Short mmCIF file of C-alpha atoms and ligand atoms in Angstrom, two decimals:
data_model
loop_
_atom_site.label_atom_id
_atom_site.label_comp_id
_atom_site.label_asym_id
_atom_site.label_seq_id
_atom_site.Cartn_x
_atom_site.Cartn_y
_atom_site.Cartn_z
CA MET A 23 -123.23 85.60 156.96
CA ASP A 24 -120.92 82.76 155.94
CA SER A 25 -121.80 81.17 152.65
CA ALA A 26 -120.54 78.79 150.03
CA ILE A 27 -121.26 78.24 146.35
CA LEU A 28 -120.97 74.56 145.43
CA ASN A 29 -120.97 72.48 142.31
CA SER A 30 -120.50 75.36 139.94
CA ARG A 31 -118.06 76.53 137.31
CA ILE A 32 -115.95 79.32 138.72
CA TYR A 33 -113.62 81.62 136.82
CA THR A 34 -111.35 82.94 139.60
CA GLY A 35 -109.06 85.22 137.61
CA ASP A 36 -106.27 83.87 139.77
CA PRO A 37 -103.44 82.86 137.45
CA THR A 38 -102.38 80.13 139.89
CA ARG A 39 -105.87 78.53 139.73
CA PRO A 40 -108.06 80.09 137.01
CA TRP A 41 -110.94 77.66 137.31
CA ALA A 42 -112.61 76.03 140.31
CA GLU A 43 -115.89 74.25 141.38
CA ALA A 44 -116.66 75.84 144.69
CA ILE A 45 -115.91 78.83 146.86
CA SER A 46 -116.45 79.67 150.53
CA VAL A 47 -117.11 83.19 151.84
CA LYS A 48 -116.57 84.30 155.43
CA ASP A 49 -116.91 87.82 156.94
CA GLY A 50 -117.34 89.38 153.48
CA LYS A 51 -114.16 87.84 152.13
CA VAL A 52 -113.17 84.81 150.05
CA ALA A 53 -112.12 82.11 152.51
CA ALA A 54 -111.23 79.40 150.06
CA VAL A 55 -111.61 78.36 146.43
CA GLY A 56 -111.39 74.76 145.27
CA HIS A 57 -113.01 71.45 144.61
CA ASN A 58 -116.44 70.66 146.03
CA ALA A 59 -115.10 68.26 148.63
CA GLU A 60 -112.59 70.81 149.92
CA ILE A 61 -115.10 73.59 150.29
CA LYS A 62 -117.88 71.33 151.70
CA ALA A 63 -115.46 70.30 154.43
CA LEU A 64 -115.26 73.98 155.48
CA CYS A 65 -119.02 74.44 155.71
CA GLY A 66 -120.49 74.58 159.24
CA ARG A 67 -124.08 74.34 160.31
CA SER A 68 -124.64 78.07 159.91
CA THR A 69 -123.15 78.30 156.44
CA GLN A 70 -125.68 79.19 153.79
CA THR A 71 -124.92 76.98 150.75
CA PHE A 72 -125.85 77.64 147.16
CA GLU A 73 -125.86 74.60 144.85
CA MET A 74 -125.26 76.10 141.42
CA PRO A 75 -124.68 73.48 138.73
CA GLY A 76 -124.55 74.83 135.19
CA ARG A 77 -123.87 78.38 136.27
CA LEU A 78 -120.78 80.54 135.75
CA VAL A 79 -119.37 82.43 138.75
CA THR A 80 -116.92 85.26 138.08
CA PRO A 81 -115.19 87.92 140.15
CA GLY A 82 -117.59 90.88 140.49
CA ILE A 83 -118.04 92.59 137.11
CA VAL A 84 -116.83 96.22 137.15
CA ASP A 85 -118.14 98.65 134.56
CA ALA A 86 -114.98 100.75 134.12
CA HIS A 87 -116.49 103.74 132.28
CA LEU A 88 -119.95 105.15 132.73
CA HIS A 89 -121.84 108.11 134.02
CA PHE A 90 -123.69 106.59 136.94
CA VAL A 91 -126.13 109.23 138.22
CA SER A 92 -126.85 110.34 134.62
CA PHE A 93 -127.70 106.71 133.89
CA GLY A 94 -130.13 106.71 136.77
CA LEU A 95 -131.76 109.93 135.53
CA TYR A 96 -132.03 108.45 132.11
CA LEU A 97 -133.77 105.34 133.50
CA GLU A 98 -136.37 107.63 135.16
CA ARG A 99 -137.44 109.12 131.81
CA VAL A 100 -140.82 108.01 130.57
CA ASP A 101 -140.07 105.23 128.12
CA LEU A 102 -142.16 105.64 124.95
CA ARG A 103 -140.19 103.19 122.79
CA ASP A 104 -142.25 100.55 120.99
CA LEU A 105 -145.56 102.15 121.90
CA THR A 106 -147.99 102.03 118.95
CA SER A 107 -150.34 104.95 119.49
CA ILE A 108 -150.62 108.46 120.93
CA SER A 109 -153.08 107.15 123.51
CA ALA A 110 -150.50 104.65 124.79
CA CYS A 111 -148.03 107.49 125.14
CA ARG A 112 -150.66 109.46 127.02
CA GLU A 113 -151.08 106.66 129.51
CA ARG A 114 -147.38 106.62 130.28
CA VAL A 115 -147.24 110.44 130.72
CA LYS A 116 -150.30 110.30 132.97
CA ALA A 117 -148.66 107.80 135.27
CA ALA A 118 -145.50 109.94 135.42
CA VAL A 119 -147.56 113.06 136.26
CA LEU A 120 -149.03 111.25 139.28
CA GLU A 121 -145.53 110.55 140.62
CA LYS A 122 -144.19 114.09 140.33
CA ARG A 123 -144.97 117.29 142.19
CA PRO A 124 -146.67 120.12 140.23
CA GLY A 125 -144.06 122.16 138.39
CA ASP A 126 -141.64 119.16 138.08
CA TRP A 127 -140.58 118.39 134.52
CA ILE A 128 -141.76 115.19 132.88
CA ILE A 129 -139.18 113.96 130.37
CA GLY A 130 -139.87 111.11 127.97
CA ARG A 131 -137.99 109.50 125.14
CA GLY A 132 -138.31 107.21 122.20
CA TRP A 133 -141.66 107.96 120.53
CA ASN A 134 -141.89 107.21 116.83
CA GLU A 135 -144.98 108.23 114.85
CA HIS A 136 -144.07 105.78 112.09
CA ILE A 137 -145.10 102.85 114.24
CA TRP A 138 -148.30 104.53 115.60
CA SER A 139 -151.71 103.42 114.42
CA ASP A 140 -152.60 107.17 114.40
CA ARG A 141 -149.77 107.83 111.88
CA ARG A 142 -149.84 111.56 112.54
CA GLU A 143 -147.38 113.77 114.31
CA PRO A 144 -148.31 114.63 117.88
CA CYS A 145 -148.90 118.12 119.36
CA ALA A 146 -149.40 119.84 122.74
CA LYS A 147 -153.17 119.27 122.61
CA ASP A 148 -152.62 115.52 122.81
CA ILE A 149 -151.25 115.84 126.37
CA ASP A 150 -152.30 119.25 127.72
CA ASP A 151 -155.39 117.88 129.53
CA ILE A 152 -153.33 115.33 131.53
CA SER A 153 -150.51 117.70 132.36
CA PRO A 154 -151.85 121.13 133.21
CA ASP A 155 -149.33 121.74 136.01
CA HIS A 156 -146.28 119.89 134.74
CA PRO A 157 -144.01 120.94 131.86
CA VAL A 158 -143.57 117.98 129.53
CA MET A 159 -140.84 117.27 126.99
CA LEU A 160 -141.03 114.03 125.02
CA VAL A 161 -137.99 113.42 122.79
CA ARG A 162 -138.53 111.57 119.54
CA CYS A 163 -136.48 108.35 118.94
CA CYS A 164 -134.13 110.40 116.68
CA GLY A 165 -133.08 112.45 119.71
CA HIS A 166 -133.70 115.79 117.96
CA THR A 167 -137.44 116.50 117.62
CA VAL A 168 -139.42 117.29 120.80
CA TRP A 169 -143.12 116.99 121.53
CA ILE A 170 -143.90 119.45 124.35
CA ASN A 171 -147.01 120.60 126.12
CA SER A 172 -148.35 124.12 126.47
CA MET A 173 -146.70 124.71 129.89
CA ALA A 174 -143.29 123.80 128.41
CA LEU A 175 -143.94 126.10 125.42
CA ARG A 176 -144.70 128.89 127.85
CA LEU A 177 -141.56 128.25 129.94
CA ALA A 178 -139.38 128.09 126.82
CA GLY A 179 -140.87 131.35 125.55
CA ILE A 180 -142.05 129.65 122.38
CA THR A 181 -144.90 131.95 121.49
CA ARG A 182 -146.59 133.14 118.28
CA GLU A 183 -143.91 135.87 118.05
CA ALA A 184 -140.92 133.51 118.63
CA VAL A 185 -138.56 133.06 115.74
CA ASP A 186 -137.04 129.69 114.91
CA ALA A 187 -133.62 129.07 116.40
CA PRO A 188 -130.90 128.69 113.72
CA GLY A 189 -131.15 125.31 111.99
CA ALA A 190 -134.30 124.46 113.95
CA ARG A 191 -138.03 124.76 113.39
CA ILE A 192 -141.13 125.42 115.45
CA GLU A 193 -144.12 123.80 113.90
CA ARG A 194 -147.20 126.08 113.82
CA ASP A 195 -150.87 125.95 113.00
CA ALA A 196 -152.51 128.00 110.23
CA GLY A 197 -152.70 130.97 112.60
CA GLY A 198 -148.96 130.88 113.29
CA ASN A 199 -149.33 129.51 116.81
CA PRO A 200 -146.74 126.93 117.94
CA ILE A 201 -148.45 123.50 118.16
CA GLY A 202 -146.01 121.83 120.55
CA LEU A 203 -143.77 120.06 118.04
CA CYS A 204 -140.26 121.54 117.58
CA ARG A 205 -137.51 120.15 115.37
CA GLU A 206 -133.85 120.33 116.53
CA TYR A 207 -135.06 121.81 119.80
CA ARG A 208 -134.01 119.20 122.38
CA LYS A 209 -130.88 121.01 123.52
CA ILE A 210 -132.72 124.34 123.60
CA ILE A 211 -135.42 122.99 125.92
CA GLU A 212 -132.93 121.14 128.04
CA LYS A 213 -131.29 124.48 128.92
CA ILE A 214 -134.39 125.63 130.78
CA ILE A 215 -134.87 122.41 132.76
CA PRO A 216 -133.47 122.97 136.24
CA PRO A 217 -130.58 120.71 137.27
CA PRO A 218 -131.57 117.82 139.57
CA THR A 219 -131.53 118.43 143.29
CA LEU A 220 -129.43 116.42 145.71
CA GLU A 221 -132.48 114.28 146.59
CA GLU A 222 -133.20 113.69 142.88
CA ARG A 223 -129.58 112.65 142.28
CA LYS A 224 -129.74 110.24 145.20
CA THR A 225 -132.94 108.68 143.88
CA ALA A 226 -131.35 108.39 140.42
CA ALA A 227 -128.21 106.77 141.90
CA LEU A 228 -130.38 104.15 143.69
CA ARG A 229 -132.16 103.39 140.44
CA ALA A 230 -128.84 103.04 138.60
CA GLN A 231 -127.58 100.81 141.43
CA ALA A 232 -130.54 98.47 141.24
CA GLU A 233 -130.09 98.20 137.45
CA ALA A 234 -126.33 97.58 137.79
CA LEU A 235 -126.83 94.78 140.36
CA ARG A 236 -129.54 93.17 138.21
CA TYR A 237 -126.96 92.83 135.48
CA GLY A 238 -124.26 91.38 137.70
CA VAL A 239 -122.26 94.64 138.08
CA THR A 240 -120.67 94.96 141.54
CA GLY A 241 -118.64 98.11 140.88
CA VAL A 242 -118.44 101.04 138.48
CA HIS A 243 -115.96 103.76 137.53
CA THR A 244 -118.08 106.86 137.06
CA CYS A 245 -117.05 110.02 135.21
CA GLU A 246 -119.06 112.79 136.85
CA THR A 247 -118.64 115.82 139.16
CA LEU A 248 -118.72 116.78 142.87
CA ALA A 249 -122.49 117.18 142.67
CA GLU A 250 -122.84 113.48 141.90
CA TRP A 251 -120.20 112.57 144.49
CA ASP A 252 -122.24 114.37 147.11
CA ALA A 253 -125.33 112.29 146.30
CA LEU A 254 -123.32 109.05 146.44
CA ALA A 255 -121.51 110.06 149.64
CA ALA A 256 -124.91 110.83 151.27
CA LEU A 257 -126.14 107.35 150.27
CA GLU A 258 -123.01 105.80 151.70
CA THR A 259 -123.57 107.58 155.06
CA GLU A 260 -127.15 106.29 155.03
CA GLY A 261 -125.89 102.74 154.42
CA LYS A 262 -127.64 102.59 151.07
CA LEU A 263 -124.67 102.29 148.79
CA ARG A 264 -124.48 98.63 147.96
CA ILE A 265 -122.02 98.62 145.07
CA ARG A 266 -118.47 100.07 144.80
CA ILE A 267 -117.87 103.35 143.08
CA HIS A 268 -114.63 104.69 141.73
CA HIS A 269 -115.22 108.39 140.97
CA THR A 270 -113.26 110.60 138.60
CA LEU A 271 -113.15 114.37 138.90
CA PRO A 272 -112.95 117.23 136.38
CA PRO A 273 -109.75 119.29 136.65
CA GLU A 274 -111.61 122.47 137.66
CA GLU A 275 -112.95 120.76 140.73
CA VAL A 276 -109.72 119.35 142.11
CA GLU A 277 -108.92 122.35 144.31
CA LYS A 278 -112.51 122.59 145.52
CA ALA A 279 -112.57 118.90 146.48
CA LYS A 280 -109.35 119.34 148.40
CA THR A 281 -110.59 122.31 150.41
CA ARG A 282 -113.58 120.11 151.39
CA GLY A 283 -111.13 117.37 152.54
CA ILE A 284 -112.28 114.88 149.87
CA GLY A 285 -109.19 115.03 147.68
CA LEU A 286 -108.04 112.72 144.95
CA THR A 287 -106.55 110.09 147.23
CA LYS A 288 -109.49 109.95 149.65
CA GLY A 289 -112.44 107.61 150.07
CA SER A 290 -113.60 104.33 151.55
CA ASP A 291 -113.75 100.86 150.07
CA ARG A 292 -117.29 101.68 148.81
CA LEU A 293 -116.72 105.12 147.32
CA TRP A 294 -113.39 106.66 146.41
CA PHE A 295 -111.78 109.11 144.04
CA GLY A 296 -109.68 107.95 141.12
CA GLN A 297 -108.39 109.94 138.22
CA VAL A 298 -108.85 113.47 136.94
CA LYS A 299 -110.86 113.25 133.73
CA LEU A 300 -109.78 115.24 130.64
CA PHE A 301 -110.87 115.47 126.99
CA ALA A 302 -108.37 115.32 124.14
CA ASP A 303 -110.87 115.24 121.26
CA GLY A 304 -114.51 114.78 120.15
CA THR A 305 -116.33 111.72 118.84
CA LEU A 306 -116.49 109.44 115.84
CA GLY A 307 -120.15 110.07 115.00
CA SER A 308 -119.81 113.87 114.86
CA GLY A 309 -116.57 113.69 112.88
CA THR A 310 -114.67 115.41 115.71
CA ALA A 311 -112.37 112.56 116.76
CA LEU A 312 -108.80 113.87 116.16
CA LEU A 313 -106.91 112.02 113.39
CA HIS A 314 -103.32 111.94 112.08
CA ALA A 315 -104.65 112.04 108.49
CA PRO A 316 -107.89 113.64 107.16
CA TYR A 317 -111.29 112.01 107.33
CA ALA A 318 -112.07 109.58 104.54
CA ASP A 319 -115.48 111.22 103.92
CA ASP A 320 -114.25 114.82 104.30
CA ALA A 321 -110.65 115.53 103.38
CA SER A 322 -110.92 119.08 104.68
CA THR A 323 -110.84 118.00 108.34
CA THR A 324 -108.80 115.91 110.80
CA GLY A 325 -111.22 116.48 113.71
CA LEU A 326 -111.20 118.65 116.82
CA GLU A 327 -108.36 119.20 119.29
CA CYS A 328 -110.10 119.84 122.64
CA LEU A 329 -106.84 120.49 124.47
CA THR A 330 -103.32 121.01 123.03
CA VAL A 331 -100.53 118.80 124.36
CA ALA A 332 -99.31 121.70 126.50
CA GLN A 333 -102.78 122.34 127.97
CA MET A 334 -103.19 118.70 128.68
CA GLN A 335 -99.78 118.50 130.31
CA GLU A 336 -100.70 121.35 132.62
CA ARG A 337 -103.85 119.54 133.79
CA ILE A 338 -102.11 116.23 134.12
CA GLU A 339 -99.50 117.91 136.33
CA LEU A 340 -102.31 119.28 138.45
CA ALA A 341 -103.57 115.73 139.01
CA TYR A 342 -100.07 114.45 139.78
CA ARG A 343 -99.44 117.34 142.18
CA HIS A 344 -102.51 116.17 144.17
CA GLY A 345 -101.36 112.58 144.24
CA GLY A 346 -103.83 111.49 141.53
CA ASP A 347 -103.67 109.95 138.09
CA VAL A 348 -105.52 110.88 134.87
CA ALA A 349 -108.23 109.47 132.62
CA VAL A 350 -108.16 111.15 129.21
CA HIS A 351 -110.89 110.84 126.62
CA ALA A 352 -109.23 110.10 123.24
CA ILE A 353 -111.08 108.56 120.32
CA GLY A 354 -109.02 109.46 117.25
CA ASP A 355 -105.48 108.15 116.68
CA LEU A 356 -103.83 111.59 116.95
CA ALA A 357 -105.74 112.24 120.19
CA THR A 358 -104.14 109.15 121.74
CA THR A 359 -100.68 110.17 120.47
CA ASN A 360 -101.22 113.59 122.06
CA VAL A 361 -102.29 112.07 125.35
CA LEU A 362 -99.18 109.87 125.45
CA ASP A 363 -97.00 112.88 124.65
CA ALA A 364 -98.61 114.96 127.43
CA ILE A 365 -98.42 112.16 130.01
CA GLU A 366 -94.77 111.51 129.19
CA LYS A 367 -93.87 115.17 129.74
CA ALA A 368 -95.85 115.43 132.95
CA ARG A 369 -94.35 112.27 134.31
CA ALA A 370 -90.85 113.65 133.70
CA ALA A 371 -91.73 116.41 136.23
CA PHE A 372 -93.56 114.09 138.62
CA PRO A 373 -91.86 110.70 138.76
CA GLY A 374 -93.46 107.74 140.58
CA ALA A 375 -95.79 104.89 139.66
CA LYS A 376 -98.96 106.14 137.92
CA ARG A 377 -102.25 104.48 137.02
CA ASP A 378 -103.23 106.61 134.03
CA ARG A 379 -105.82 105.57 131.49
CA VAL A 380 -107.03 106.61 128.08
CA GLU A 381 -110.80 106.47 127.61
CA HIS A 382 -112.30 104.89 124.47
CA VAL A 383 -109.07 104.47 122.37
CA GLN A 384 -111.22 103.70 119.36
CA LEU A 385 -108.50 104.26 116.82
CA MET A 386 -104.76 103.70 117.44
CA HIS A 387 -101.82 104.63 115.32
CA PRO A 388 -99.73 101.48 114.72
CA ASP A 389 -96.67 103.16 116.31
CA ASP A 390 -98.49 103.82 119.56
CA PHE A 391 -99.10 100.21 120.68
CA ALA A 392 -95.49 99.71 121.91
CA ARG A 393 -95.42 103.16 123.49
CA PHE A 394 -98.70 102.59 125.27
CA ARG A 395 -97.36 99.42 126.74
CA ALA A 396 -93.97 100.92 127.68
CA MET A 397 -95.78 103.70 129.62
CA ASP A 398 -98.11 101.15 131.22
CA VAL A 399 -101.20 103.23 130.44
CA VAL A 400 -104.55 101.39 130.58
CA ALA A 401 -106.77 101.32 127.49
CA SER A 402 -110.29 101.89 128.82
CA CYS A 403 -112.66 100.73 126.08
CA GLN A 404 -116.41 100.07 125.62
CA PRO A 405 -116.87 97.14 123.19
CA VAL A 406 -120.66 97.72 122.99
CA HIS A 407 -119.97 100.85 120.90
CA LEU A 408 -118.78 98.51 118.13
CA HIS A 409 -122.38 97.41 117.56
CA THR A 410 -123.26 100.78 115.99
CA ASP A 411 -119.79 102.14 115.16
CA MET A 412 -118.54 99.55 112.67
CA LEU A 413 -120.11 101.02 109.59
CA VAL A 414 -119.66 104.64 110.65
CA ALA A 415 -115.94 104.02 111.26
CA GLU A 416 -115.46 102.50 107.81
CA LYS A 417 -117.15 105.43 106.21
CA LYS A 418 -115.38 108.16 108.24
CA TRP A 419 -111.93 106.66 108.72
CA GLY A 420 -111.71 104.30 105.75
CA VAL A 421 -111.32 100.53 105.85
CA ASP A 422 -107.53 100.65 105.88
CA ARG A 423 -107.35 102.66 109.10
CA CYS A 424 -110.09 100.55 110.68
CA LYS A 425 -107.51 97.70 110.93
CA TYR A 426 -106.37 99.65 114.01
CA GLY A 427 -109.87 100.45 115.21
CA TYR A 428 -111.32 98.85 118.33
CA ALA A 429 -108.21 96.65 118.16
CA TRP A 430 -108.46 94.99 121.53
CA LYS A 431 -106.59 91.79 120.60
CA SER A 432 -103.73 93.78 119.15
CA MET A 433 -103.59 95.80 122.35
CA LEU A 434 -103.43 92.59 124.46
CA LYS A 435 -100.80 91.13 122.16
CA ALA A 436 -98.76 94.32 122.62
CA GLY A 437 -99.01 93.79 126.38
CA ILE A 438 -101.38 96.71 127.04
CA LYS A 439 -103.77 96.51 129.99
CA VAL A 440 -107.31 96.72 128.59
CA GLN A 441 -110.41 97.37 130.71
CA PHE A 442 -114.06 97.45 129.60
CA GLY A 443 -117.18 99.43 130.39
CA SER A 444 -120.50 100.46 128.89
CA ASP A 445 -120.46 104.27 128.76
CA ALA A 446 -124.03 104.18 130.15
CA PRO A 447 -126.34 106.04 129.53
CA VAL A 448 -124.90 106.23 126.00
CA GLU A 449 -125.36 102.42 125.95
CA HIS A 450 -127.16 100.15 128.40
CA ILE A 451 -125.17 98.98 131.41
CA ASN A 452 -125.69 95.24 130.63
CA PRO A 453 -122.05 94.00 130.37
CA LEU A 454 -123.10 91.03 128.25
CA LEU A 455 -123.69 93.44 125.33
CA SER A 456 -119.98 94.19 125.49
CA PHE A 457 -119.14 90.54 125.91
CA HIS A 458 -120.94 89.92 122.63
CA ALA A 459 -119.23 92.80 120.87
CA ALA A 460 -115.75 91.80 122.08
CA ILE A 461 -116.15 88.09 121.43
CA ALA A 462 -118.17 88.10 118.17
CA ARG A 463 -117.38 91.55 116.76
CA GLN A 464 -120.80 91.52 115.13
CA SER A 465 -123.92 93.64 115.16
CA PRO A 466 -126.69 92.30 117.44
CA ALA A 467 -128.22 90.89 114.21
CA GLY A 468 -125.01 88.87 113.56
CA ALA A 469 -123.29 90.90 110.78
CA PRO A 470 -120.74 90.51 109.38
CA GLN A 471 -120.85 86.75 109.60
CA ALA A 472 -117.15 86.20 110.39
CA GLY A 473 -116.99 89.27 112.60
CA TRP A 474 -115.62 92.74 111.83
CA PHE A 475 -111.80 92.41 111.58
CA PRO A 476 -112.10 88.95 113.06
CA ALA A 477 -108.45 88.74 114.08
CA GLU A 478 -109.38 91.22 116.86
CA ARG A 479 -111.99 88.91 118.48
CA LEU A 480 -111.35 88.13 122.17
CA THR A 481 -111.90 85.01 124.22
CA LEU A 482 -114.32 84.90 127.11
CA GLU A 483 -111.44 84.85 129.58
CA GLU A 484 -109.80 87.92 128.00
CA THR A 485 -113.12 89.74 128.18
CA LEU A 486 -113.66 88.75 131.79
CA HIS A 487 -110.17 89.96 132.70
CA ALA A 488 -110.96 93.36 131.20
CA PHE A 489 -114.11 93.57 133.38
CA THR A 490 -112.48 92.43 136.63
CA ALA A 491 -108.71 92.39 137.29
CA VAL A 492 -107.78 95.41 135.17
CA PRO A 493 -110.31 97.83 136.63
CA ALA A 494 -109.18 96.80 140.09
CA TRP A 495 -105.59 97.69 139.15
CA THR A 496 -106.64 101.02 137.64
CA SER A 497 -108.34 101.75 140.98
CA ARG A 498 -105.27 100.83 142.99
CA LYS A 499 -107.47 98.17 144.60
CA GLU A 500 -105.93 95.03 143.20
CA ALA A 501 -104.95 93.82 146.64
CA GLN A 502 -108.63 93.55 147.64
CA LEU A 503 -110.59 93.27 144.35
CA GLY A 504 -110.55 91.80 140.91
CA MET A 505 -110.16 88.09 141.50
CA LEU A 506 -111.54 85.28 143.61
CA ALA A 507 -108.73 84.16 145.85
CA PRO A 508 -108.43 83.71 149.65
CA GLY A 509 -108.37 87.07 151.45
CA LYS A 510 -109.96 89.08 148.62
CA ILE A 511 -113.23 90.88 149.16
CA ALA A 512 -116.16 88.58 148.14
CA ASP A 513 -117.61 90.53 145.21
CA LEU A 514 -118.86 88.08 142.62
CA SER A 515 -121.34 87.71 139.77
CA VAL A 516 -123.22 84.50 139.04
CA PHE A 517 -124.56 84.00 135.52
CA ALA A 518 -127.48 81.59 135.19
CA GLU A 519 -125.82 79.85 132.34
CA ASP A 520 -122.20 78.87 131.68
CA LEU A 521 -121.25 81.64 129.29
CA SER A 522 -118.33 79.61 127.95
CA ALA A 523 -120.82 77.04 126.63
CA LEU A 524 -123.06 79.60 124.89
CA GLY A 525 -122.77 80.72 121.31
CA PRO A 526 -121.84 84.41 121.28
CA GLU A 527 -125.24 85.32 119.80
CA LYS A 528 -126.82 84.03 123.02
CA LEU A 529 -124.69 86.17 125.31
CA PRO A 530 -126.79 89.40 125.32
CA SER A 531 -129.86 87.58 126.60
CA ALA A 532 -128.15 85.45 129.27
CA GLN A 533 -129.41 86.11 132.78
CA VAL A 534 -127.71 87.00 136.04
CA GLU A 535 -128.74 84.72 138.91
CA MET A 536 -126.97 86.39 141.76
CA THR A 537 -124.79 89.45 142.44
CA MET A 538 -122.76 89.40 145.70
CA VAL A 539 -120.98 92.48 147.09
CA GLY A 540 -118.81 92.08 150.16
CA GLY A 541 -120.25 88.62 150.80
CA GLU A 542 -123.87 89.89 150.77
CA PRO A 543 -126.22 88.73 148.05
CA GLU A 544 -127.48 92.12 146.74
CA TYR A 545 -129.47 90.71 143.84
CA GLY A 546 -131.18 87.36 143.29
CA LYS A 547 -131.23 84.35 145.62
ZN1 ZN B 604 -118.43 108.46 128.71
#
């Protein structure tokens, strides 16, 4: 179908013509970008035209770091947030039971007894009658305490005789019988839940896809395994894959993928492999991000080194040997230094242009900015984390070090390529949450008033660049994707409002009007 968007405000991402009024699409590609009159002159009788005054059109938004199938599975969980009674929770569980086969697990999340009219903690008896044939695990909003039914208690072996796991507690009645409320037991129960089947992964991927398209996301970079790849590949064969997926691979699956003929350099323009994914350290919240100097709130530790430089180098060389690049998780400043060291050594043995990336880069050592740029490594960041991390980072790293935390403007000034993503399901996929965090550097409630380290605030154009052109480059797809210019694939996102005219506080609630992939409107219109 040929189409044209007229009378709009279009950010093209094309440095020769960054803004335009209208765009024409033919055979899935951008045919022309320009003024209304120019584009109208190209419209034939069969051209579908969209008049879109007051909207903002951008190149298709790409979420450059998430866990796509996991996100879909997360969306399938029974949502108990904001419910105000046990009976309301029961209704949701009941509905889920009807959708699942006997024996299938029902997993829910987000209940909070403090907002319930009942004001008491729940137990198995509250749900046993509605779930006699389904094991149920309902995770409290804290993520630690679980409310489980009698069938789940049985499967988990939590009987009268069971002893509490270390650091955890099974709540019991006066007779010592477990009541179905277990503290610090989520991970323990999760171990007995069977992994999703191929069909379940496919269903989850479709759900994640629908959510992505609804938020204007036309492509994602997902960090998962061959099991998830298989589900996505099956959907592609069935013609159901509507967005584009760049897939990373863990190092232990590189050989296996190759023997199946789906190595690191393979794929289509819908689904392809990118980098090998490695981990250099832990996380901010758990105090395991690897630092050059000790933690501000615990001088006895500098965090956790997941891989030494030598171990990392070995795995990077594995990726290079198979024609791939790497994506390395590094949150602390020493982790990033180690990654750069390892990449430098591996590249000495495997010369040639690489598209390597460091995931998260939440804290940088001041000396590493120039080095990062010189090695042309991509900083792959998730601004939305800032919403919750600001205060934690100050406490754990100290205010002085935070000057180099989430320092996206400093990265851009140093000439580093920066790309953005959501890390869903850790955060929601809505890219506008990250737009807000990058542009305002405030919590969703608007604190601090001037923004956290306000010199690091970005403009809307800088943020858009990180969600479009840079992920295309990291994917080696910059010839086809990442900007709206003649000959590029017509992936584009249409926001219902002109984001450049909105106060940053309004960004998270702005709506997407249309999401187009390969010239096809896949959402809206
Ligand atoms: Zn992640």
